[in-house]
């Protein structure tokens, strides 16, 4: 990864607990700076690579497990988020999940299996919007699915994304066939 381009990140994840889907996510732009495991947020069950679609290091896109884009959902250059995601998955056969971040606490993702979901972070108990980077939600969903868990369970209960000391409930909603993107 280079500093002159949107970051690619190595992401460590851990599925937590036996209750509703809860996933710890720790993201690192420089693997050399990853901490020595010492707690649930640094111990990992799995790792994956997240790359921004606009990276200047385009070779990274070939190895990305998750490809992310940030922008308005109605950008006429890209089409609807689900269509952009389908195109990304067609161009990058190694990629398991394409995630289009459309605003604070929101994204649309498409899985390699073709499922389209909308993820939305819940406000905190005082009603403040979730300011967690939604790309962390995409990493959590990827970890959940690649860990052999079902999308049905994530949509039924939502997921809890744990980043450091922060715990955010995220709704996972399947896109209806005629859902406007």
CSV table of C-alpha atoms in Angstrom, one decimal:
chain,number,residue,atom,x,y,z
A,1,UNK,CA,0.0,0.0,0.0
A,2,UNK,CA,1.2,3.5,-0.7
A,3,UNK,CA,0.4,6.8,1.1
A,4,UNK,CA,-0.5,8.4,-2.3
A,5,UNK,CA,-3.5,6.2,-2.8
A,6,UNK,CA,-6.6,5.2,-0.7
A,7,UNK,CA,-5.4,2.6,1.8
A,8,UNK,CA,-5.4,-1.1,1.4
A,9,UNK,CA,-5.7,-2.7,4.8
A,10,UNK,CA,-5.0,-6.0,6.3
A,11,UNK,CA,-7.9,-6.8,8.5
A,12,UNK,CA,-7.9,-9.2,11.5
A,13,UNK,CA,-11.3,-10.5,12.6
A,14,UNK,CA,-12.6,-12.7,15.3
A,15,UNK,CA,-16.1,-14.1,15.8
A,16,UNK,CA,-17.1,-13.5,19.4
A,17,UNK,CA,-19.6,-15.1,21.7
A,18,UNK,CA,-22.5,-17.5,21.1
A,19,UNK,CA,-25.3,-14.9,20.9
A,20,UNK,CA,-26.2,-12.7,18.0
A,21,UNK,CA,-23.5,-12.3,15.3
A,22,UNK,CA,-20.7,-10.3,16.9
A,23,UNK,CA,-17.4,-9.7,15.1
A,24,UNK,CA,-14.3,-8.0,16.3
A,25,UNK,CA,-12.5,-6.0,13.6
A,26,UNK,CA,-9.0,-4.6,13.7
A,27,UNK,CA,-7.6,-2.9,10.6
A,28,UNK,CA,-4.0,-2.1,9.8
A,29,UNK,CA,-2.6,-0.2,6.8
A,30,UNK,CA,0.9,-1.5,7.7
A,31,UNK,CA,1.1,-5.1,8.7
A,32,UNK,CA,4.5,-4.4,10.4
A,33,UNK,CA,2.6,-2.2,12.9
A,34,UNK,CA,0.1,-4.9,13.9
A,35,UNK,CA,0.1,-5.4,17.7
A,36,UNK,CA,1.1,-8.6,19.4
A,37,UNK,CA,-2.2,-10.4,20.2
A,38,UNK,CA,-3.3,-9.5,23.8
A,39,UNK,CA,-7.1,-9.4,23.8
A,40,UNK,CA,-10.2,-10.0,21.8
A,41,UNK,CA,-9.6,-7.0,19.6
A,42,UNK,CA,-6.1,-8.1,18.6
A,43,UNK,CA,-6.6,-11.9,18.6
A,44,UNK,CA,-7.7,-13.1,15.2
A,45,UNK,CA,-9.6,-16.1,13.8
A,46,UNK,CA,-9.0,-14.9,10.3
A,47,UNK,CA,-7.4,-12.1,8.2
A,48,UNK,CA,-8.3,-10.6,4.9
A,49,UNK,CA,-7.3,-7.7,2.6
A,50,UNK,CA,-9.5,-4.7,1.9
A,51,UNK,CA,-8.6,-2.5,-1.0
A,52,UNK,CA,-10.2,0.8,-2.2
A,53,UNK,CA,-11.2,0.5,-5.8
A,54,UNK,CA,-9.3,3.7,-6.7
A,55,UNK,CA,-6.0,2.4,-5.5
A,56,UNK,CA,-3.0,3.4,-7.6
A,57,UNK,CA,-1.5,0.0,-6.7
A,58,UNK,CA,-3.9,-1.8,-9.0
A,59,UNK,CA,-2.1,-5.2,-8.4
A,60,UNK,CA,-3.6,-5.1,-4.9
A,61,UNK,CA,-7.1,-5.4,-6.5
A,62,UNK,CA,-6.1,-8.9,-7.7
A,63,UNK,CA,-5.6,-10.1,-4.2
A,64,UNK,CA,-8.4,-8.2,-2.4
A,65,UNK,CA,-11.0,-10.1,-0.5
A,66,UNK,CA,-13.1,-7.0,-0.1
A,67,UNK,CA,-13.1,-4.1,-2.5
A,68,UNK,CA,-14.6,-0.8,-1.3
A,69,UNK,CA,-15.8,2.4,-2.9
A,70,UNK,CA,-17.1,5.6,-1.2
A,71,UNK,CA,-19.5,7.9,-2.9
A,72,UNK,CA,-23.1,9.1,-3.3
A,73,UNK,CA,-25.6,6.3,-4.2
A,74,UNK,CA,-26.8,8.2,-7.2
A,75,UNK,CA,-23.4,8.8,-8.9
A,76,UNK,CA,-24.3,8.6,-12.7
A,77,UNK,CA,-20.8,7.4,-13.6
A,78,UNK,CA,-21.1,4.2,-11.6
A,79,UNK,CA,-24.8,3.3,-11.7
A,80,UNK,CA,-26.6,2.0,-8.6
A,81,UNK,CA,-24.4,0.6,-5.8
A,82,UNK,CA,-25.5,-3.0,-6.5
A,83,UNK,CA,-24.7,-2.7,-10.2
A,84,UNK,CA,-21.2,-1.3,-9.4
A,85,UNK,CA,-20.7,-4.2,-7.0
A,86,UNK,CA,-21.7,-6.8,-9.6
A,87,UNK,CA,-19.2,-5.2,-12.0
A,88,UNK,CA,-16.4,-5.2,-9.5
A,89,UNK,CA,-17.0,-8.9,-8.7
A,90,UNK,CA,-17.0,-9.7,-12.4
A,91,UNK,CA,-13.7,-8.0,-12.9
A,92,UNK,CA,-12.0,-9.4,-9.8
A,93,UNK,CA,-12.6,-13.1,-9.5
A,94,UNK,CA,-10.7,-13.4,-6.2
A,95,UNK,CA,-12.8,-10.8,-4.4
A,96,UNK,CA,-15.5,-12.2,-2.1
A,97,UNK,CA,-17.4,-9.0,-1.3
A,98,UNK,CA,-17.8,-5.6,-3.0
A,99,UNK,CA,-19.0,-2.7,-0.7
A,100,UNK,CA,-20.2,0.7,-1.8
A,101,UNK,CA,-20.2,3.1,1.2
A,102,UNK,CA,-23.0,5.6,0.5
A,103,UNK,CA,-22.8,7.7,3.6
A,104,UNK,CA,-22.1,7.8,7.3
A,105,UNK,CA,-22.9,4.4,8.7
A,106,UNK,CA,-24.3,3.0,5.4
A,107,UNK,CA,-23.2,0.7,2.6
A,108,UNK,CA,-24.5,-1.6,0.0
A,109,UNK,CA,-22.6,-4.9,-0.5
A,110,UNK,CA,-22.8,-7.8,-2.9
A,111,UNK,CA,-21.4,-11.2,-2.1
A,112,UNK,CA,-19.7,-13.5,-4.5
A,113,UNK,CA,-22.9,-15.6,-4.2
A,114,UNK,CA,-24.9,-12.7,-5.6
A,115,UNK,CA,-26.7,-11.6,-2.5
A,116,UNK,CA,-27.1,-7.8,-2.2
A,117,UNK,CA,-27.5,-6.4,1.3
A,118,UNK,CA,-27.7,-2.9,2.9
A,119,UNK,CA,-25.8,-2.4,6.2
A,120,UNK,CA,-26.7,0.5,8.4
A,121,UNK,CA,-25.1,1.4,11.7
A,122,UNK,CA,-27.5,2.2,14.6
A,123,UNK,CA,-27.1,5.5,16.4
A,124,UNK,CA,-25.6,5.4,19.9
A,125,UNK,CA,-27.8,5.4,23.0
A,126,UNK,CA,-27.9,9.3,22.9
A,127,UNK,CA,-29.0,9.3,19.3
A,128,UNK,CA,-25.7,10.3,17.8
A,129,UNK,CA,-25.0,8.8,14.3
A,130,UNK,CA,-22.5,6.0,14.0
A,131,UNK,CA,-19.2,7.5,12.9
A,132,UNK,CA,-17.5,4.1,12.4
A,133,UNK,CA,-16.1,3.7,8.9
A,134,UNK,CA,-18.7,1.5,7.2
A,135,UNK,CA,-15.9,-0.4,5.6
A,136,UNK,CA,-15.5,-2.1,9.0
A,137,UNK,CA,-19.0,-3.4,8.6
A,138,UNK,CA,-18.1,-4.9,5.2
A,139,UNK,CA,-15.1,-6.6,6.9
A,140,UNK,CA,-17.3,-7.9,9.7
A,141,UNK,CA,-19.8,-9.3,7.2
A,142,UNK,CA,-17.0,-10.9,5.2
A,143,UNK,CA,-15.6,-12.5,8.3
A,144,UNK,CA,-19.1,-13.8,9.3
A,145,UNK,CA,-19.7,-15.3,5.9
A,146,UNK,CA,-16.2,-16.7,5.3
A,147,UNK,CA,-16.4,-18.2,8.8
A,148,UNK,CA,-19.2,-20.5,7.5
A,149,UNK,CA,-22.0,-18.5,9.1
A,150,UNK,CA,-25.3,-17.7,7.3
A,151,UNK,CA,-26.5,-14.5,5.8
A,152,UNK,CA,-30.0,-15.4,7.0
A,153,UNK,CA,-28.7,-15.3,10.6
A,154,UNK,CA,-27.0,-11.9,10.1
A,155,UNK,CA,-30.2,-10.4,8.5
A,156,UNK,CA,-32.4,-11.8,11.2
A,157,UNK,CA,-30.4,-10.5,14.2
A,158,UNK,CA,-28.2,-7.9,12.7
A,159,UNK,CA,-24.5,-7.9,13.6
A,160,UNK,CA,-22.5,-6.2,16.3
A,161,UNK,CA,-19.2,-4.8,15.0
A,162,UNK,CA,-16.5,-4.4,17.7
A,163,UNK,CA,-13.7,-2.0,16.9
A,164,UNK,CA,-11.5,-1.3,19.9
A,165,UNK,CA,-13.8,-0.3,22.8
A,166,UNK,CA,-16.6,0.6,20.4
A,167,UNK,CA,-19.6,-1.8,19.9
A,168,UNK,CA,-22.0,-0.9,17.1
A,169,UNK,CA,-25.2,-2.7,16.2
A,170,UNK,CA,-25.5,-2.9,12.4
A,171,UNK,CA,-28.7,-3.9,10.6
A,172,UNK,CA,-28.2,-6.2,7.6
A,173,UNK,CA,-31.1,-6.1,5.2
A,174,UNK,CA,-31.4,-8.0,2.0
A,175,UNK,CA,-32.1,-5.9,-1.0
A,176,UNK,CA,-35.5,-6.5,-2.5
A,177,UNK,CA,-35.5,-7.3,-6.2
A,178,UNK,CA,-37.0,-3.9,-7.0
A,179,UNK,CA,-35.2,-2.0,-4.2
A,180,UNK,CA,-34.1,1.4,-5.4
A,181,UNK,CA,-30.3,1.7,-5.0
